Every structure is written in C-alpha cells, then in structure tokens.
XYZ file of C-alpha atoms in Angstrom:
386
model
C 53.054 -2.444 82.416
C 51.376 0.033 84.662
C 49.849 -2.674 87.108
C 49.781 -5.418 89.179
C 46.277 -7.374 88.426
C 43.939 -4.743 89.433
C 46.428 -2.618 91.924
C 48.688 0.302 90.376
C 52.653 -0.306 90.421
C 53.834 0.490 93.696
C 56.217 2.795 92.266
C 53.596 4.775 90.855
C 51.480 4.621 94.179
C 55.206 5.389 96.181
C 55.505 8.371 93.465
C 51.834 9.731 94.627
C 52.827 9.454 98.180
C 56.285 10.573 97.576
C 55.906 13.962 95.348
C 52.847 13.547 93.592
C 54.888 14.788 90.335
C 57.653 13.504 88.666
C 59.414 13.690 85.757
C 58.988 10.243 83.772
C 60.036 8.732 80.222
C 56.453 8.005 78.557
C 56.270 4.599 76.281
C 56.741 6.691 73.147
C 60.437 8.037 74.345
C 59.292 11.578 75.536
C 59.589 13.010 78.729
C 56.808 14.279 80.530
C 55.438 15.118 84.173
C 53.531 12.457 85.656
C 50.293 13.585 87.983
C 49.439 11.308 90.558
C 47.203 12.998 93.223
C 43.780 13.262 92.903
C 42.977 16.951 93.632
C 46.028 17.822 90.981
C 45.060 15.537 87.959
C 41.369 17.379 88.271
C 43.296 20.484 88.324
C 44.607 19.594 85.437
C 41.830 18.109 83.312
C 40.048 20.900 84.127
C 42.365 23.720 83.239
C 42.071 23.930 79.155
C 43.485 27.831 79.847
C 47.052 26.748 81.375
C 47.135 22.813 79.292
C 46.554 22.279 75.921
C 45.264 18.879 74.602
C 46.783 20.105 71.187
C 50.648 19.015 71.693
C 52.961 20.113 69.433
C 56.828 19.364 69.202
C 59.637 21.593 69.544
C 59.788 22.915 66.066
C 55.866 23.910 66.787
C 54.530 20.843 64.084
C 51.495 19.023 65.558
C 52.225 16.155 67.659
C 50.259 12.587 68.281
C 47.390 11.736 69.286
C 46.772 9.231 72.309
C 48.585 6.389 72.301
C 50.628 7.866 69.240
C 48.156 8.107 66.888
C 48.305 10.355 63.735
C 46.053 13.283 64.835
C 42.942 13.859 62.509
C 40.302 16.277 62.084
C 37.559 15.684 64.236
C 39.467 13.460 66.861
C 37.953 15.440 70.203
C 40.836 14.140 72.520
C 43.152 16.490 70.444
C 41.017 19.783 70.283
C 40.811 22.646 72.859
C 38.090 25.237 73.178
C 36.577 26.945 71.205
C 36.769 24.409 68.153
C 36.514 21.797 70.886
C 33.524 23.414 72.275
C 31.908 23.664 69.094
C 32.493 20.102 68.186
C 31.216 19.033 71.258
C 27.885 20.875 71.308
C 27.059 19.029 68.177
C 27.669 15.719 69.862
C 26.449 16.317 73.401
C 22.806 16.232 71.936
C 23.039 12.844 70.545
C 24.723 11.605 73.783
C 22.055 12.627 76.378
C 20.657 10.440 79.181
C 17.581 10.282 77.548
C 18.789 9.652 73.825
C 20.542 6.822 75.136
C 17.578 5.353 77.215
C 16.441 4.574 73.596
C 18.832 2.158 73.680
C 18.106 0.158 76.611
C 15.683 -2.268 75.110
C 17.960 -3.015 72.684
C 21.064 -3.551 75.084
C 18.744 -5.964 76.896
C 18.054 -8.036 73.909
C 22.428 -7.980 72.966
C 23.063 -8.998 76.878
C 20.118 -11.739 77.032
C 20.911 -13.101 73.157
C 24.801 -13.678 74.159
C 23.655 -15.073 77.770
C 21.434 -17.706 75.768
C 24.163 -18.552 73.004
C 26.736 -19.146 76.433
C 24.076 -21.409 78.124
C 23.009 -23.349 75.110
C 27.020 -23.753 74.593
C 27.569 -24.992 78.094
C 30.536 -24.263 79.748
C 33.923 -23.582 79.875
C 33.163 -20.213 77.633
C 35.476 -17.171 76.962
C 33.572 -14.249 78.899
C 35.403 -11.656 76.725
C 35.020 -13.013 73.540
C 31.344 -14.224 74.069
C 29.987 -11.378 76.086
C 32.038 -8.462 76.776
C 33.524 -7.723 73.888
C 30.596 -8.538 71.528
C 27.926 -6.651 73.575
C 29.632 -3.150 73.302
C 30.512 -3.568 70.351
C 27.028 -4.416 68.706
C 25.895 -1.373 70.521
C 28.356 1.337 69.532
C 27.743 -0.353 65.695
C 24.054 -0.282 65.386
C 24.748 3.313 66.965
C 26.964 4.431 64.326
C 25.519 2.441 61.339
C 28.508 0.301 60.973
C 27.475 -3.190 59.438
C 27.861 -6.322 61.294
C 29.668 -8.143 58.953
C 32.344 -5.019 59.361
C 32.774 -5.796 63.211
C 35.497 -8.071 63.556
C 37.784 -6.163 60.967
C 37.311 -2.634 63.567
C 37.630 -4.417 66.717
C 41.403 -5.984 65.190
C 42.259 -2.675 63.612
C 41.028 -0.947 67.065
C 42.940 -3.143 69.100
C 46.125 -3.114 67.194
C 45.829 1.014 67.313
C 45.559 0.996 71.242
C 48.563 -1.997 71.767
C 51.801 -0.192 72.383
C 53.498 -3.527 72.418
C 52.511 -3.937 68.604
C 55.046 -1.254 67.624
C 54.525 2.296 65.794
C 54.303 0.973 62.400
C 51.810 -1.311 62.735
C 49.504 0.809 65.237
C 49.905 3.618 62.008
C 49.210 1.037 59.453
C 45.858 0.349 61.681
C 44.964 4.178 62.259
C 45.122 4.785 58.295
C 42.953 1.431 57.481
C 40.394 2.878 59.974
C 40.673 6.386 58.581
C 39.533 4.633 54.822
C 37.312 2.883 56.039
C 35.533 5.770 58.563
C 35.487 7.589 55.461
C 33.737 5.490 53.130
C 31.022 5.136 55.735
C 30.261 8.381 56.448
C 30.212 9.201 52.086
C 27.774 6.287 52.272
C 25.807 8.204 55.094
C 26.353 11.754 52.961
C 24.869 10.060 50.227
C 21.699 8.263 52.074
C 21.306 9.392 55.520
C 19.840 6.550 57.809
C 18.610 6.887 61.585
C 21.453 6.103 63.087
C 24.046 8.880 64.700
C 26.230 9.355 61.643
C 22.741 9.860 59.274
C 21.165 12.316 62.026
C 24.681 14.273 62.515
C 24.550 14.291 58.748
C 21.152 15.232 57.945
C 20.925 18.025 61.106
C 24.285 19.573 61.315
C 25.880 18.321 57.792
C 26.960 22.574 56.824
C 28.608 22.517 61.021
C 30.701 19.556 60.640
C 33.167 18.673 57.220
C 33.239 15.480 56.001
C 36.931 15.065 58.002
C 35.851 16.138 61.073
C 32.880 13.602 60.672
C 35.530 10.574 60.355
C 37.352 11.806 63.141
C 34.292 11.659 65.175
C 33.036 8.623 64.103
C 36.628 6.961 64.775
C 36.760 8.148 68.314
C 33.274 7.117 69.410
C 34.125 3.660 67.543
C 37.264 3.597 69.623
C 35.909 4.578 73.090
C 32.471 3.501 72.586
C 33.371 -0.397 72.893
C 36.975 -0.791 74.277
C 36.209 0.728 77.599
C 32.981 -0.878 78.197
C 34.060 -4.464 76.900
C 36.881 -4.000 79.421
C 35.079 -2.935 82.004
C 32.746 -5.900 81.754
C 35.617 -8.295 81.543
C 37.723 -6.948 84.089
C 34.893 -6.132 86.476
C 33.324 -9.277 86.340
C 36.931 -11.234 87.174
C 36.876 -8.744 90.130
C 33.617 -9.611 91.390
C 34.515 -13.199 91.372
C 37.256 -12.998 93.547
C 35.378 -10.731 96.381
C 32.219 -12.908 96.273
C 30.735 -11.091 98.954
C 30.405 -7.780 96.636
C 29.100 -10.115 93.481
C 26.575 -11.021 95.750
C 25.335 -7.845 96.335
C 25.512 -6.541 92.695
C 23.720 -10.032 91.917
C 20.736 -9.601 94.064
C 20.033 -6.116 95.010
C 19.121 -4.186 92.255
C 19.029 -0.693 94.368
C 22.623 -1.321 94.764
C 23.984 -1.564 91.293
C 24.619 2.047 90.119
C 26.626 2.761 93.605
C 28.303 -0.578 92.692
C 29.449 -0.131 89.146
C 30.865 3.560 90.105
C 33.116 1.695 92.776
C 34.131 -0.464 90.046
C 35.040 2.357 87.848
C 36.809 4.283 90.745
C 38.760 1.034 91.375
C 39.674 -0.314 87.945
C 40.075 2.758 86.003
C 40.542 0.858 82.733
C 42.535 3.969 80.931
C 45.447 3.892 83.239
C 46.498 7.974 81.766
C 44.884 11.160 80.325
C 45.680 11.947 77.031
C 49.032 14.061 77.546
C 48.582 17.601 77.804
C 50.975 20.523 77.100
C 51.595 23.283 79.429
C 50.912 26.740 77.746
C 52.670 28.711 79.842
C 54.945 28.488 83.110
C 52.743 27.167 85.321
C 52.699 25.002 88.882
C 50.758 21.600 89.317
C 51.049 20.057 93.141
C 53.827 22.683 94.196
C 55.969 21.927 91.400
C 57.162 24.291 88.439
C 56.176 22.952 84.590
C 57.656 25.307 81.771
C 55.859 26.342 78.582
C 55.663 23.587 76.161
C 56.205 20.897 79.042
C 54.114 18.171 78.758
C 51.983 16.560 81.413
C 50.260 13.246 81.870
C 47.810 12.263 84.444
C 47.708 8.812 86.274
C 43.920 8.184 86.216
C 44.737 4.433 88.020
C 46.772 5.911 90.981
C 44.439 9.062 91.209
C 41.057 7.132 91.648
C 42.960 5.289 94.841
C 44.304 8.640 96.359
C 43.344 8.241 99.963
C 42.241 11.738 99.956
C 39.187 9.967 98.384
C 38.325 8.150 101.870
C 39.445 5.534 104.311
C 40.657 2.124 102.730
C 40.863 3.277 98.883
C 42.877 0.290 97.648
C 39.927 -1.796 98.865
C 36.809 -2.723 96.639
C 33.701 -1.646 98.094
C 30.721 -1.683 95.965
C 28.460 0.043 98.650
C 30.756 2.836 98.907
C 29.836 6.663 97.996
C 33.094 7.822 97.257
C 34.095 11.373 95.643
C 34.026 11.615 92.364
C 36.065 9.321 90.167
C 38.350 10.367 87.031
C 37.488 6.656 85.203
C 35.637 9.380 82.767
C 37.790 11.927 82.646
C 37.017 15.326 83.950
C 36.540 18.678 82.510
C 35.580 19.416 78.875
C 36.997 16.210 78.175
C 34.461 14.392 80.056
C 33.581 10.718 78.507
C 30.573 11.511 76.284
C 29.464 7.873 76.065
C 29.520 7.866 79.913
C 25.606 7.554 80.051
C 25.746 4.822 77.628
C 28.507 2.846 79.174
C 27.060 3.536 82.714
C 23.490 1.956 81.323
C 25.535 -0.920 79.332
C 27.120 -2.343 82.622
C 23.800 -1.717 84.954
C 22.345 -3.915 82.450
C 24.716 -6.768 81.849
C 26.410 -6.939 85.450
C 23.469 -8.206 86.986
C 21.980 -10.188 83.971
C 25.236 -12.118 83.894
C 25.402 -13.416 87.416
C 21.667 -13.908 87.664
C 22.000 -16.260 84.674
C 25.220 -18.256 85.999
C 24.563 -17.878 89.678
C 27.628 -20.928 90.107
C 29.711 -18.167 87.636
C 33.713 -19.345 88.380
C 36.999 -19.254 87.062
C 37.498 -22.232 84.598
C 41.456 -21.862 85.192
C 43.982 -21.183 88.121
C 43.707 -17.834 89.093
C 47.583 -16.968 87.838
C 46.459 -18.222 84.290
C 44.381 -15.063 83.899
C 46.044 -12.949 80.515
C 45.907 -9.494 81.364
C 46.288 -6.746 78.528
C 49.507 -5.432 79.993
C 50.579 -3.299 76.812
C 47.310 -1.954 75.930
C 46.313 1.579 76.659
C 43.059 0.427 77.736
C 43.583 -2.089 80.388
C 41.424 -5.305 80.719
C 41.635 -9.011 79.650
C 42.397 -10.882 76.810
C 40.451 -13.941 77.583
C 38.507 -14.797 81.035
C 37.701 -18.495 80.579
C 34.568 -19.209 83.406
C 31.958 -22.054 83.915
C 28.938 -22.723 85.898
C-alpha cells in the first residue's frame, strides 16, 4: 500500500522531506534505493548511461520486468539504448499526435455510446465498469486489432498481472497466457495484415522487428493503453466529485480542460513508481552514494507533489500551470501513448460531467474501493447516481 486515498503515505512524504533517497525493501523482496524528490527522479529517469532498465540478478542472469513479470523481447520498459532506440523509432511514427487525432472521432463515438447506455439504464451505475474501463480498452483494442470478443479475457489477465496481491504464481500464469494470446494475434497479422497498428508495423517494418518483439510491444501497449487511462478516468472523476469547484471548471470551460488534465495527472500520478533501474557504475543520487549493481526505484507519486514544483503542491488546483509532471515518465522511456491518453481524458471528462450535471456518489465516501495492491492505482468500482 502506497496511498491514503489520493495522497502518498505520510512516511513517503517524510522520506522526501528528510533525505530524498533511502534504502527500502520492495514488494518483491529485493532491496532498492527509493528516490522521492522531483529533481532527483528526473535525473535518474533521464540518465540511461548510469542507470539501466535491464535489471540483472547478482549472478548476471536477467532479472524481472515491472511488477515481477517475466521479461520478454519487445517489452520496451526493459530495454536500454541502442536496442530501445531502434524499437522506439519504429513505434514513434505510429504514436504521433497527428496519427492519434485520426482516432478522435471514434473516441467521441465510444464515449457517447457508453454515456447513452448509462443514461438509458438509469442510476445507479458503476462508472468504472460502464465507462472508465471500457472506453480506453475499446480504443486500444481497435488500435491493435484485438477482436472485441477477446476484450474481457485480456482485461482479466492484465488485472492479474498488475495486482501484487495476487501472488507470483498467478501473475506469472497470466503473463504466460497473455504472451500466447498476443503471439496468435501477431501470427494472424503477419498472415493478413489489417489496417490496425500491428498490421501497419508488419507491412512497414516486418523485416526490422521480429515476431517475439512484436508480441512484447503489443503486450506493453495493451497494458499501458488501457490500465493507466481507465484508472485516471475513474480516480479523476472521484477527485473532481470531491472538489466541486474544480469539477465545474472542467465541465463548463472548454479552454481550461487541457490544463486541468495536466493537474489531474500530476496530482493523481496513478503509476506509483518507475520501473526498477540498476546502477551500471558507482554514482550518486541526491548526494547519496549508489554502487554499481544497486537497484533504484523512483516514487512518481511523491515526486509529483514535491514542494519544489510550486506552492501548496498537495492541493488539487485544475487551473495550476505547474512545472512538468512525471506521470508519463521522463527521458527515453516517456510514455509513447501520452498523446492518446490525453485525448481520451480531454474528451471523456467533459462529456461525462456535461451529460450528468448532477453526478454524485451513490455510496458513502468511506465505502469507495481503492485498488491498493495494484501497480497502477485506481478504483475497483465507483458507484454513482445523478
């Protein structure tokens, strides 16, 4: 557990204010340096020379991917330059803001369809299962060519993979099943490339990217493409409901929405921490000695509330124009899908709030079920009425 509702645990904030870099025990049993100040986190995330994403065990064998998942080719979060640069260059063309804008009409359609269904069914409704989860899930499924009938199964596998509380055996089995499914999807795309992203990658870069790399890339995009955005939509709605003045800004002022989304991203930072990195040489972080082979983990949640970012950084203020947040990471591993995520939120939040101007919680505030054991923070359910 790393949160108390929206806020980081007080101990993590004290750690940031006290030393900024301290040795901790990770949920997976290893020891790591936890970096909590914004400037230090940016330094670590931006430095691929001294900090490697290719974590190794003491015997030199490959370690584990984020969340204890087995490593796989193409899983960009476990790559360093120059291999990371090669794969990232292939994908960057598919994730430009211009190409993402082609999806905008479809995102509007999906948002309206799900709001229509909620309105027709009437209150109460679970905003997570009826809006926040299916919209980003359908977008990324369509982007990658995943048949709609397979969506529920892939959501279940992804949820298990990212739930630390499920245990290593369950998470490993879910990861293996996901690889099998994605391998079949890539095989079909190589046989008959469609107009989806995998088909485009096969047609345009089929000789530059292996089957196994395509499987890893597709797996990462499926996980990142719906888990983070769906949790932002659910958790962000709850945050706005608890701050009615902020909600009114997002609902009523189209010119304020972009700034509001950046503040919600900063204030919520649904990805608790960075992928563990391994120091490649003896170095220093925040004045602390870090030796070659040491693991380093960056707390995004605490860093994005660092007082250095501005006055009263613990307060949600959707009109704030704060320094750049770290919700999408930093450096070469900055989230590829950031333009798509921003678009989904820019469309989703105002549409929801305008459709249901009387939106409110359908249960007492203390009954809200937070996903405390997940690597991506959010809500298991958000019962609402209007």
